[in-house]
Amino acid sequence: MAEDNGSTNGTFLGADRLTAPVTLQEGDVLRMGAHFLRYERRSRRDAERQKAIDKDLQKASKYVFSLLPTPLTEGAVLAEWKFVPSTDLGGDAFGYYWLDQDTFVFYLLDVSGHGAGSAMHSVSALNVLRQRALPGVDFKNPAEVLASLNERFQMETHGGLFFTMWYGVYRLGDRTLTYGSAGHHPSYLVPTGKATSAPLGMPAMMIGAMPGMEYDTQTVTVPAGSAVYVFSDGVFEVVTMTQERWSLDNFLPMLLEPSVAGSSESERLYDGVKKATGPGPLEDDFSLMVLTFP
Amino acid sequence: MTVANLGEHLVKITLVGRLDSAGVDKIETRFVAHLVPAGNNAIVDLSGVEFVASLGLRMFVSTARNLSVRKAKLALFGAQGPVLQIFEAVALSKIIPICATEADALQAVAPAAK
């Protein structure tokens, strides 16, 4: 039984504000301000088992976070990010590193679905990239990397999962960015001043969907002070408090909004999305990297 | 989801709504069951579909690949606006024919003339 004892902002069951005591059904969700409570009944044994599973998931989540790169706050490329899985374990992963003194590599991948299976798949792919374990592949060539991953991670031999990916290679010497994409929406190059955003992407098949795929690359010059925003679709495929379903077009104007003092760009954008969606978890993983090129 | 038999080993499936996580959960088992075990050629009407997420793409790709093993084909038709944009972004037409009309889709799955 649930009853609101005269709270100012009310207690909601679904879209309905409680005006009288109600009998809860298994799975009902009560909302009080920013807090959500799900009603579940379990035996003590089931509850203990669930507690153990939750603990394991938390450990797994910590492991995933441990694989993500530390922010870069100085040097020829600055990098920071925000990662908020929609469940304990997400299907997104990303990374960046200096391949050599002149070459900076950064990438983001998004496995179809989320949860433990997708997280395991994303960690497998992430570890291959972190360890550069693609024999004979030039990691300065996005097309080679994507094609090699595609052969290695075919969905038939990986639980029916595929992933989208964006992979970029920045050359410090001539300030060029060469990039490739596999079924992923564009990343965006935003010059200093934030007057415009240029999409960096091309149509291409997801990794694992079909063997023998070839991938294209494109190259742009990166003006001094520009930033590149790389993100998963969970950043913009959200439902707002007014039940509006966003697409990429709804999110893009936020990239050009002014920075907020005391807040990183990724934090500012996450806050902006959360302001639109309201309390509660997002539907999909939120992964967003911001690379700045001084 | 509605299913219509159009002939021997030829099925038309009509989907409506959103093929996001919840939408795919509701239909995937039936969608696959109607097509893959029997190796049916299939055309899928997407004119009533508003959105396709990665799980929806996975359902189509996986089904097309399984049908291919059974020498059967899958074609999609009627996709509009955002759905068509998603298909183009992931180059889905490299695996599955994306057709404008039902007639085009039927032609795409028709057996090749000998």
Short mmCIF file of C-alpha atoms in Angstrom, two decimals:
data_model
loop_
_atom_site.label_atom_id
_atom_site.label_comp_id
_atom_site.label_asym_id
_atom_site.label_seq_id
_atom_site.Cartn_x
_atom_site.Cartn_y
_atom_site.Cartn_z
CA MET A 1 0.00 0.00 0.00
CA ALA A 2 1.28 3.50 -0.82
CA GLU A 3 -0.06 6.79 0.44
CA ASP A 4 1.08 10.40 0.11
CA ASN A 5 0.88 12.17 3.45
CA GLY A 6 0.49 15.65 2.00
CA SER A 7 3.89 16.23 0.36
CA THR A 8 4.27 19.54 -1.47
CA ASN A 9 5.41 18.09 -4.79
CA GLY A 10 3.36 14.93 -4.61
CA THR A 11 4.00 11.24 -5.14
CA PHE A 12 3.35 9.77 -8.56
CA LEU A 13 2.48 6.27 -9.68
CA GLY A 14 3.19 6.37 -13.39
CA ALA A 15 1.70 9.65 -14.59
CA ASP A 16 -0.91 9.79 -11.81
CA ARG A 17 -0.46 11.77 -8.62
CA LEU A 18 -1.55 9.84 -5.54
CA THR A 19 -4.64 11.35 -4.01
CA ALA A 20 -5.68 8.30 -2.01
CA PRO A 21 -4.00 5.11 -0.75
CA VAL A 22 -3.30 2.63 -3.55
CA THR A 23 -2.34 -1.03 -3.52
CA LEU A 24 0.91 -1.49 -5.39
CA GLN A 25 1.46 -4.17 -7.99
CA GLU A 26 4.76 -5.98 -8.52
CA GLY A 27 7.05 -3.73 -10.58
CA ASP A 28 5.16 -0.47 -9.95
CA VAL A 29 7.43 2.57 -9.80
CA LEU A 30 6.72 5.44 -7.42
CA ARG A 31 8.26 8.83 -8.14
CA MET A 32 8.90 11.40 -5.43
CA GLY A 33 10.74 14.40 -6.82
CA ALA A 34 14.00 13.07 -8.23
CA HIS A 35 13.65 9.71 -6.45
CA PHE A 36 12.23 6.54 -7.98
CA LEU A 37 11.16 3.51 -5.95
CA ARG A 38 10.29 0.19 -7.59
CA TYR A 39 7.96 -2.12 -5.66
CA GLU A 40 9.19 -5.72 -5.65
CA ARG A 41 8.45 -8.69 -3.42
CA ARG A 42 11.06 -11.34 -2.91
CA SER A 43 11.90 -14.14 -0.52
CA ARG A 44 14.89 -13.52 1.74
CA ARG A 45 16.85 -16.07 -0.30
CA ASP A 46 16.02 -14.36 -3.59
CA ALA A 47 16.89 -10.99 -2.09
CA GLU A 48 20.27 -12.28 -0.92
CA ARG A 49 20.94 -13.83 -4.31
CA GLN A 50 20.05 -10.55 -6.02
CA LYS A 51 22.32 -8.68 -3.62
CA ALA A 52 25.21 -10.96 -4.60
CA ILE A 53 24.45 -10.44 -8.31
CA ASP A 54 24.32 -6.66 -7.79
CA LYS A 55 27.67 -6.79 -6.04
CA ASP A 56 29.19 -8.71 -8.94
CA LEU A 57 27.74 -6.23 -11.43
CA GLN A 58 29.24 -3.36 -9.46
CA LYS A 59 32.64 -5.08 -9.60
CA ALA A 60 32.24 -5.59 -13.33
CA SER A 61 31.24 -1.95 -13.74
CA LYS A 62 34.36 -0.86 -11.83
CA TYR A 63 36.42 -3.02 -14.15
CA VAL A 64 34.90 -1.37 -17.24
CA PHE A 65 35.60 2.08 -15.82
CA SER A 66 39.18 1.03 -15.05
CA LEU A 67 39.75 0.43 -18.78
CA LEU A 68 38.72 3.94 -19.74
CA PRO A 69 41.48 6.52 -20.21
CA THR A 70 42.37 9.21 -17.72
CA PRO A 71 41.63 12.78 -18.82
CA LEU A 72 44.48 14.66 -20.49
CA THR A 73 44.79 18.12 -18.99
CA GLU A 74 47.99 19.23 -20.68
CA GLY A 75 49.88 18.60 -23.89
CA ALA A 76 49.17 18.90 -27.60
CA VAL A 77 45.77 17.22 -27.20
CA LEU A 78 43.45 17.67 -24.25
CA ALA A 79 40.83 15.04 -23.56
CA GLU A 80 37.97 14.60 -21.15
CA TRP A 81 34.80 12.51 -21.11
CA LYS A 82 31.54 11.57 -19.46
CA PHE A 83 30.32 7.98 -19.27
CA VAL A 84 27.03 7.09 -17.60
CA PRO A 85 25.79 3.56 -18.32
CA SER A 86 22.01 3.19 -18.41
CA THR A 87 22.27 -0.01 -16.38
CA ASP A 88 25.05 -1.28 -14.13
CA LEU A 89 26.95 -2.34 -17.26
CA GLY A 90 26.88 -0.46 -20.53
CA GLY A 91 27.64 -1.39 -24.11
CA ASP A 92 29.76 1.66 -24.90
CA ALA A 93 33.52 1.94 -24.68
CA PHE A 94 36.09 4.48 -25.79
CA GLY A 95 39.74 5.33 -25.57
CA TYR A 96 42.62 7.46 -26.76
CA TYR A 97 46.40 7.34 -26.69
CA TRP A 98 49.54 8.65 -28.35
CA LEU A 99 50.56 6.05 -30.89
CA ASP A 100 53.86 7.88 -31.34
CA GLN A 101 55.10 11.43 -30.75
CA ASP A 102 53.20 12.75 -33.76
CA THR A 103 50.09 10.57 -33.79
CA PHE A 104 47.13 10.67 -31.42
CA VAL A 105 44.42 8.00 -31.79
CA PHE A 106 40.91 8.24 -30.36
CA TYR A 107 37.82 6.09 -30.83
CA LEU A 108 34.39 5.24 -29.47
CA LEU A 109 32.32 2.11 -29.98
CA ASP A 110 28.72 1.31 -29.17
CA VAL A 111 27.56 -2.30 -28.97
CA SER A 112 23.93 -3.00 -29.91
CA GLY A 113 21.91 -3.21 -26.70
CA HIS A 114 23.24 -2.84 -23.20
CA GLY A 115 23.69 -4.96 -20.11
CA ALA A 116 26.20 -7.70 -19.31
CA GLY A 117 26.40 -9.28 -22.78
CA SER A 118 26.96 -5.97 -24.56
CA ALA A 119 29.46 -4.88 -21.90
CA MET A 120 31.50 -8.07 -22.35
CA HIS A 121 31.54 -7.51 -26.09
CA SER A 122 32.60 -3.88 -25.77
CA VAL A 123 35.35 -4.81 -23.30
CA SER A 124 36.64 -7.48 -25.72
CA ALA A 125 36.85 -4.94 -28.53
CA LEU A 126 38.28 -2.28 -26.25
CA ASN A 127 41.06 -4.58 -25.07
CA VAL A 128 41.97 -5.43 -28.64
CA LEU A 129 42.31 -1.72 -29.38
CA ARG A 130 44.16 -0.89 -26.17
CA GLN A 131 46.66 -3.68 -26.76
CA ARG A 132 46.79 -2.98 -30.50
CA ALA A 133 46.20 -6.67 -30.99
CA LEU A 134 45.32 -6.62 -34.69
CA PRO A 135 48.28 -8.27 -36.42
CA GLY A 136 49.48 -6.54 -39.55
CA VAL A 137 47.16 -3.57 -39.10
CA ASP A 138 48.39 0.01 -39.33
CA PHE A 139 46.69 1.78 -36.44
CA LYS A 140 47.22 5.10 -38.23
CA ASN A 141 44.77 3.92 -40.89
CA PRO A 142 41.14 3.95 -39.71
CA ALA A 143 39.95 1.91 -42.69
CA GLU A 144 42.39 -0.91 -41.87
CA VAL A 145 41.43 -0.90 -38.20
CA LEU A 146 37.69 -1.00 -38.91
CA ALA A 147 38.00 -3.70 -41.56
CA SER A 148 40.15 -5.85 -39.29
CA LEU A 149 37.78 -5.46 -36.35
CA ASN A 150 34.92 -6.36 -38.67
CA GLU A 151 36.53 -9.66 -39.59
CA ARG A 152 37.39 -10.43 -35.98
CA PHE A 153 34.04 -9.58 -34.38
CA GLN A 154 31.48 -11.12 -36.71
CA MET A 155 28.08 -11.31 -35.01
CA GLU A 156 27.61 -15.01 -35.80
CA THR A 157 30.51 -15.88 -33.52
CA HIS A 158 29.84 -13.15 -30.93
CA GLY A 159 26.39 -13.79 -29.57
CA GLY A 160 24.58 -12.01 -32.40
CA LEU A 161 26.07 -8.66 -31.35
CA PHE A 162 27.55 -5.98 -33.56
CA PHE A 163 28.84 -2.52 -32.78
CA THR A 164 29.14 0.87 -34.37
CA MET A 165 32.42 2.71 -34.15
CA TRP A 166 34.12 6.01 -34.90
CA TYR A 167 37.93 6.02 -35.13
CA GLY A 168 40.13 9.10 -35.57
CA VAL A 169 43.86 9.66 -36.03
CA TYR A 170 45.27 13.14 -35.39
CA ARG A 171 48.65 14.07 -36.83
CA LEU A 172 50.28 16.76 -34.78
CA GLY A 173 52.80 17.77 -37.44
CA ASP A 174 50.31 18.99 -40.03
CA ARG A 175 47.23 19.25 -37.76
CA THR A 176 45.24 16.77 -39.83
CA LEU A 177 42.58 14.42 -38.55
CA THR A 178 41.94 11.25 -40.56
CA TYR A 179 38.85 9.37 -39.52
CA GLY A 180 36.63 6.46 -40.38
CA SER A 181 33.24 5.32 -39.21
CA ALA A 182 31.36 2.03 -39.11
CA GLY A 183 27.62 2.56 -38.81
CA HIS A 184 28.19 5.36 -36.34
CA HIS A 185 26.68 8.85 -36.59
CA PRO A 186 29.19 11.67 -37.23
CA SER A 187 31.47 13.20 -34.67
CA TYR A 188 31.64 16.99 -34.78
CA LEU A 189 34.49 19.44 -35.21
CA VAL A 190 33.79 22.76 -33.48
CA PRO A 191 36.31 25.56 -34.06
CA THR A 192 37.14 27.99 -31.29
CA GLY A 193 34.36 30.53 -30.98
CA LYS A 194 31.77 27.80 -31.52
CA ALA A 195 30.20 29.47 -34.54
CA THR A 196 29.69 26.22 -36.44
CA SER A 197 29.98 22.47 -36.12
CA ALA A 198 31.22 20.30 -38.98
CA PRO A 199 30.13 16.65 -39.18
CA LEU A 200 32.91 14.08 -39.47
CA GLY A 201 31.40 10.86 -40.72
CA MET A 202 30.33 8.73 -43.64
CA PRO A 203 27.82 5.93 -44.28
CA ALA A 204 29.28 2.50 -43.57
CA MET A 205 28.30 -0.89 -42.23
CA MET A 206 28.44 -1.69 -38.50
CA ILE A 207 31.29 -3.87 -37.23
CA GLY A 208 30.26 -7.52 -37.27
CA ALA A 209 27.21 -7.28 -39.51
CA MET A 210 28.78 -8.75 -42.64
CA PRO A 211 32.28 -10.04 -43.46
CA GLY A 212 34.38 -8.53 -46.21
CA MET A 213 33.32 -4.93 -45.68
CA GLU A 214 35.60 -2.12 -46.81
CA TYR A 215 35.68 1.21 -45.03
CA ASP A 216 36.50 4.72 -46.22
CA THR A 217 38.54 7.42 -44.56
CA GLN A 218 38.38 11.18 -44.81
CA THR A 219 40.82 13.85 -43.67
CA VAL A 220 40.24 17.37 -42.35
CA THR A 221 42.55 20.07 -41.04
CA VAL A 222 42.02 20.92 -37.39
CA PRO A 223 42.29 24.66 -36.68
CA ALA A 224 44.06 25.68 -33.48
CA GLY A 225 41.74 25.69 -30.50
CA SER A 226 39.15 23.40 -32.13
CA ALA A 227 37.38 20.63 -30.30
CA VAL A 228 36.08 17.32 -31.61
CA TYR A 229 33.02 15.82 -29.93
CA VAL A 230 32.68 12.03 -30.20
CA PHE A 231 29.64 10.43 -28.63
CA SER A 232 27.23 7.49 -28.60
CA ASP A 233 23.60 7.67 -29.73
CA GLY A 234 22.50 7.40 -26.10
CA VAL A 235 23.52 11.05 -25.78
CA PHE A 236 20.75 12.26 -28.08
CA GLU A 237 18.21 9.43 -28.44
CA VAL A 238 16.35 10.45 -25.32
CA VAL A 239 12.80 11.23 -24.28
CA THR A 240 12.30 14.63 -22.70
CA MET A 241 10.03 15.48 -19.79
CA THR A 242 7.44 16.64 -22.32
CA GLN A 243 7.60 13.21 -24.01
CA GLU A 244 9.40 14.60 -27.05
CA ARG A 245 11.75 12.08 -28.64
CA TRP A 246 15.03 13.70 -29.53
CA SER A 247 17.20 12.99 -32.51
CA LEU A 248 20.69 14.21 -33.35
CA ASP A 249 19.25 17.50 -34.64
CA ASN A 250 17.88 18.31 -31.19
CA PHE A 251 21.25 17.76 -29.53
CA LEU A 252 23.59 19.49 -31.99
CA PRO A 253 22.73 23.10 -31.00
CA MET A 254 23.95 22.29 -27.49
CA LEU A 255 27.47 21.81 -28.84
CA LEU A 256 27.58 25.48 -29.81
CA GLU A 257 26.35 26.81 -26.48
CA PRO A 258 28.92 28.64 -24.33
CA SER A 259 31.13 26.75 -21.94
CA VAL A 260 30.20 26.86 -18.28
CA ALA A 261 32.78 28.08 -15.78
CA GLY A 262 33.79 25.32 -13.38
CA SER A 263 32.26 22.58 -15.53
CA SER A 264 33.90 20.45 -18.20
CA GLU A 265 32.35 20.38 -21.68
CA SER A 266 31.24 16.76 -21.27
CA GLU A 267 29.67 17.59 -17.90
CA ARG A 268 27.95 20.65 -19.37
CA LEU A 269 26.43 18.57 -22.15
CA TYR A 270 25.37 15.79 -19.80
CA ASP A 271 23.71 18.35 -17.54
CA GLY A 272 21.97 19.85 -20.58
CA VAL A 273 20.58 16.49 -21.67
CA LYS A 274 19.51 15.62 -18.11
CA LYS A 275 17.83 19.00 -17.80
CA ALA A 276 15.71 18.08 -20.82
CA THR A 277 14.97 14.51 -19.74
CA GLY A 278 14.40 15.11 -16.04
CA PRO A 279 15.18 12.73 -13.18
CA GLY A 280 15.77 9.03 -13.62
CA PRO A 281 18.24 7.05 -15.72
CA LEU A 282 18.61 7.65 -19.46
CA GLU A 283 17.31 4.98 -21.85
CA ASP A 284 20.76 4.19 -23.22
CA ASP A 285 24.39 4.64 -22.21
CA PHE A 286 25.66 8.22 -22.25
CA SER A 287 29.23 8.30 -23.59
CA LEU A 288 30.82 11.52 -24.77
CA MET A 289 34.46 12.46 -25.34
CA VAL A 290 35.71 15.97 -25.97
CA LEU A 291 39.14 16.29 -27.58
CA THR A 292 40.60 19.76 -27.74
CA PHE A 293 43.50 20.64 -30.02
CA PRO A 294 45.27 23.80 -28.69
CA MET B 1 3.15 -6.98 -36.29
CA THR B 2 0.96 -8.66 -38.91
CA VAL B 3 1.93 -11.53 -41.16
CA ALA B 4 0.44 -12.43 -44.54
CA ASN B 5 1.32 -15.43 -46.66
CA LEU B 6 1.69 -14.28 -50.25
CA GLY B 7 2.46 -17.67 -51.71
CA GLU B 8 4.76 -20.64 -51.33
CA HIS B 9 7.71 -19.57 -49.19
CA LEU B 10 6.78 -15.90 -49.53
CA VAL B 11 5.67 -13.86 -46.53
CA LYS B 12 4.81 -10.21 -46.02
CA ILE B 13 5.31 -8.76 -42.56
CA THR B 14 3.96 -5.35 -41.59
CA LEU B 15 5.55 -3.59 -38.66
CA VAL B 16 4.33 -0.45 -36.92
CA GLY B 17 5.58 1.81 -34.14
CA ARG B 18 9.10 2.01 -32.77
CA LEU B 19 11.73 -0.68 -33.18
CA ASP B 20 13.62 0.32 -30.07
CA SER B 21 14.60 -2.03 -27.27
CA ALA B 22 11.03 -2.49 -26.02
CA GLY B 23 9.56 -2.70 -29.52
CA VAL B 24 12.03 -5.33 -30.70
CA ASP B 25 11.58 -7.36 -27.51
CA LYS B 26 7.89 -7.66 -28.31
CA ILE B 27 8.23 -8.93 -31.86
CA GLU B 28 11.66 -10.44 -32.45
CA THR B 29 10.83 -14.04 -31.55
CA ARG B 30 7.71 -14.07 -33.75
CA PHE B 31 9.45 -12.20 -36.56
CA VAL B 32 12.26 -14.72 -36.71
CA ALA B 33 9.93 -17.71 -36.22
CA HIS B 34 7.80 -16.73 -39.21
CA LEU B 35 10.78 -16.49 -41.52
CA VAL B 36 13.92 -18.36 -40.60
CA PRO B 37 12.94 -21.98 -39.78
CA ALA B 38 10.92 -22.33 -42.99
CA GLY B 39 13.43 -20.36 -45.04
CA ASN B 40 10.70 -18.04 -46.30
CA ASN B 41 11.42 -15.18 -48.64
CA ALA B 42 10.08 -12.10 -46.95
CA ILE B 43 9.17 -8.51 -47.60
CA VAL B 44 8.74 -6.18 -44.64
CA ASP B 45 6.51 -3.11 -44.76
CA LEU B 46 8.08 -0.35 -42.66
CA SER B 47 5.79 2.50 -43.71
CA GLY B 48 4.29 2.53 -40.22
CA VAL B 49 7.62 2.41 -38.37
CA GLU B 50 8.76 5.67 -36.76
CA PHE B 51 12.18 4.71 -35.47
CA VAL B 52 14.71 1.87 -35.69
CA ALA B 53 17.35 1.50 -32.96
CA SER B 54 20.41 -0.71 -33.09
CA LEU B 55 18.44 -3.69 -31.80
CA GLY B 56 16.03 -3.29 -34.70
CA LEU B 57 18.93 -3.21 -37.13
CA ARG B 58 20.34 -6.30 -35.46
CA MET B 59 17.03 -8.14 -35.94
CA PHE B 60 16.98 -7.35 -39.68
CA VAL B 61 20.66 -8.13 -40.25
CA SER B 62 20.58 -11.34 -38.27
CA THR B 63 17.41 -12.52 -40.03
CA ALA B 64 18.80 -11.65 -43.46
CA ARG B 65 22.00 -13.57 -42.76
CA ASN B 66 20.10 -16.60 -41.47
CA LEU B 67 17.81 -16.54 -44.49
CA SER B 68 20.79 -16.25 -46.79
CA VAL B 69 22.14 -19.54 -45.43
CA ARG B 70 18.78 -21.09 -46.35
CA LYS B 71 18.90 -19.53 -49.84
CA ALA B 72 16.06 -17.16 -48.98
CA LYS B 73 15.90 -13.36 -49.13
CA LEU B 74 14.61 -10.46 -47.07
CA ALA B 75 13.70 -7.04 -48.46
CA LEU B 76 12.47 -3.95 -46.65
CA PHE B 77 10.18 -1.33 -48.15
CA GLY B 78 8.27 1.82 -47.29
CA ALA B 79 10.80 3.24 -44.82
CA GLN B 80 10.36 6.97 -44.36
CA GLY B 81 12.26 9.95 -42.97
CA PRO B 82 14.35 9.12 -39.89
CA VAL B 83 14.17 5.36 -40.51
CA LEU B 84 15.51 5.75 -44.04
CA GLN B 85 18.25 8.06 -42.73
CA ILE B 86 19.35 5.41 -40.22
CA PHE B 87 19.46 2.76 -42.96
CA GLU B 88 21.58 5.05 -45.13
CA ALA B 89 23.95 5.91 -42.26
CA VAL B 90 24.72 2.24 -41.66
CA ALA B 91 24.76 1.33 -45.35
CA LEU B 92 22.19 -1.35 -44.68
CA SER B 93 21.47 -1.73 -48.39
CA LYS B 94 24.80 -3.57 -48.71
CA ILE B 95 23.14 -6.49 -46.92
CA ILE B 96 19.39 -6.03 -47.36
CA PRO B 97 17.54 -4.49 -50.32
CA ILE B 98 15.87 -1.24 -49.19
CA CYS B 99 12.99 -0.64 -51.58
CA ALA B 100 10.58 2.22 -52.07
CA THR B 101 7.52 0.15 -52.90
CA GLU B 102 6.07 -3.28 -52.23
CA ALA B 103 6.40 -4.14 -55.92
CA ASP B 104 10.12 -3.35 -55.80
CA ALA B 105 10.52 -5.48 -52.68
CA LEU B 106 8.73 -8.41 -54.28
CA GLN B 107 11.04 -8.15 -57.26
CA ALA B 108 14.07 -8.05 -54.95
CA VAL B 109 13.17 -11.36 -53.31
CA ALA B 110 11.91 -13.07 -56.45
CA PRO B 111 13.97 -16.10 -57.51
CA ALA B 112 16.48 -15.27 -60.22
CA ALA B 113 15.37 -16.37 -63.68
CA LYS B 114 17.21 -19.45 -64.91
#
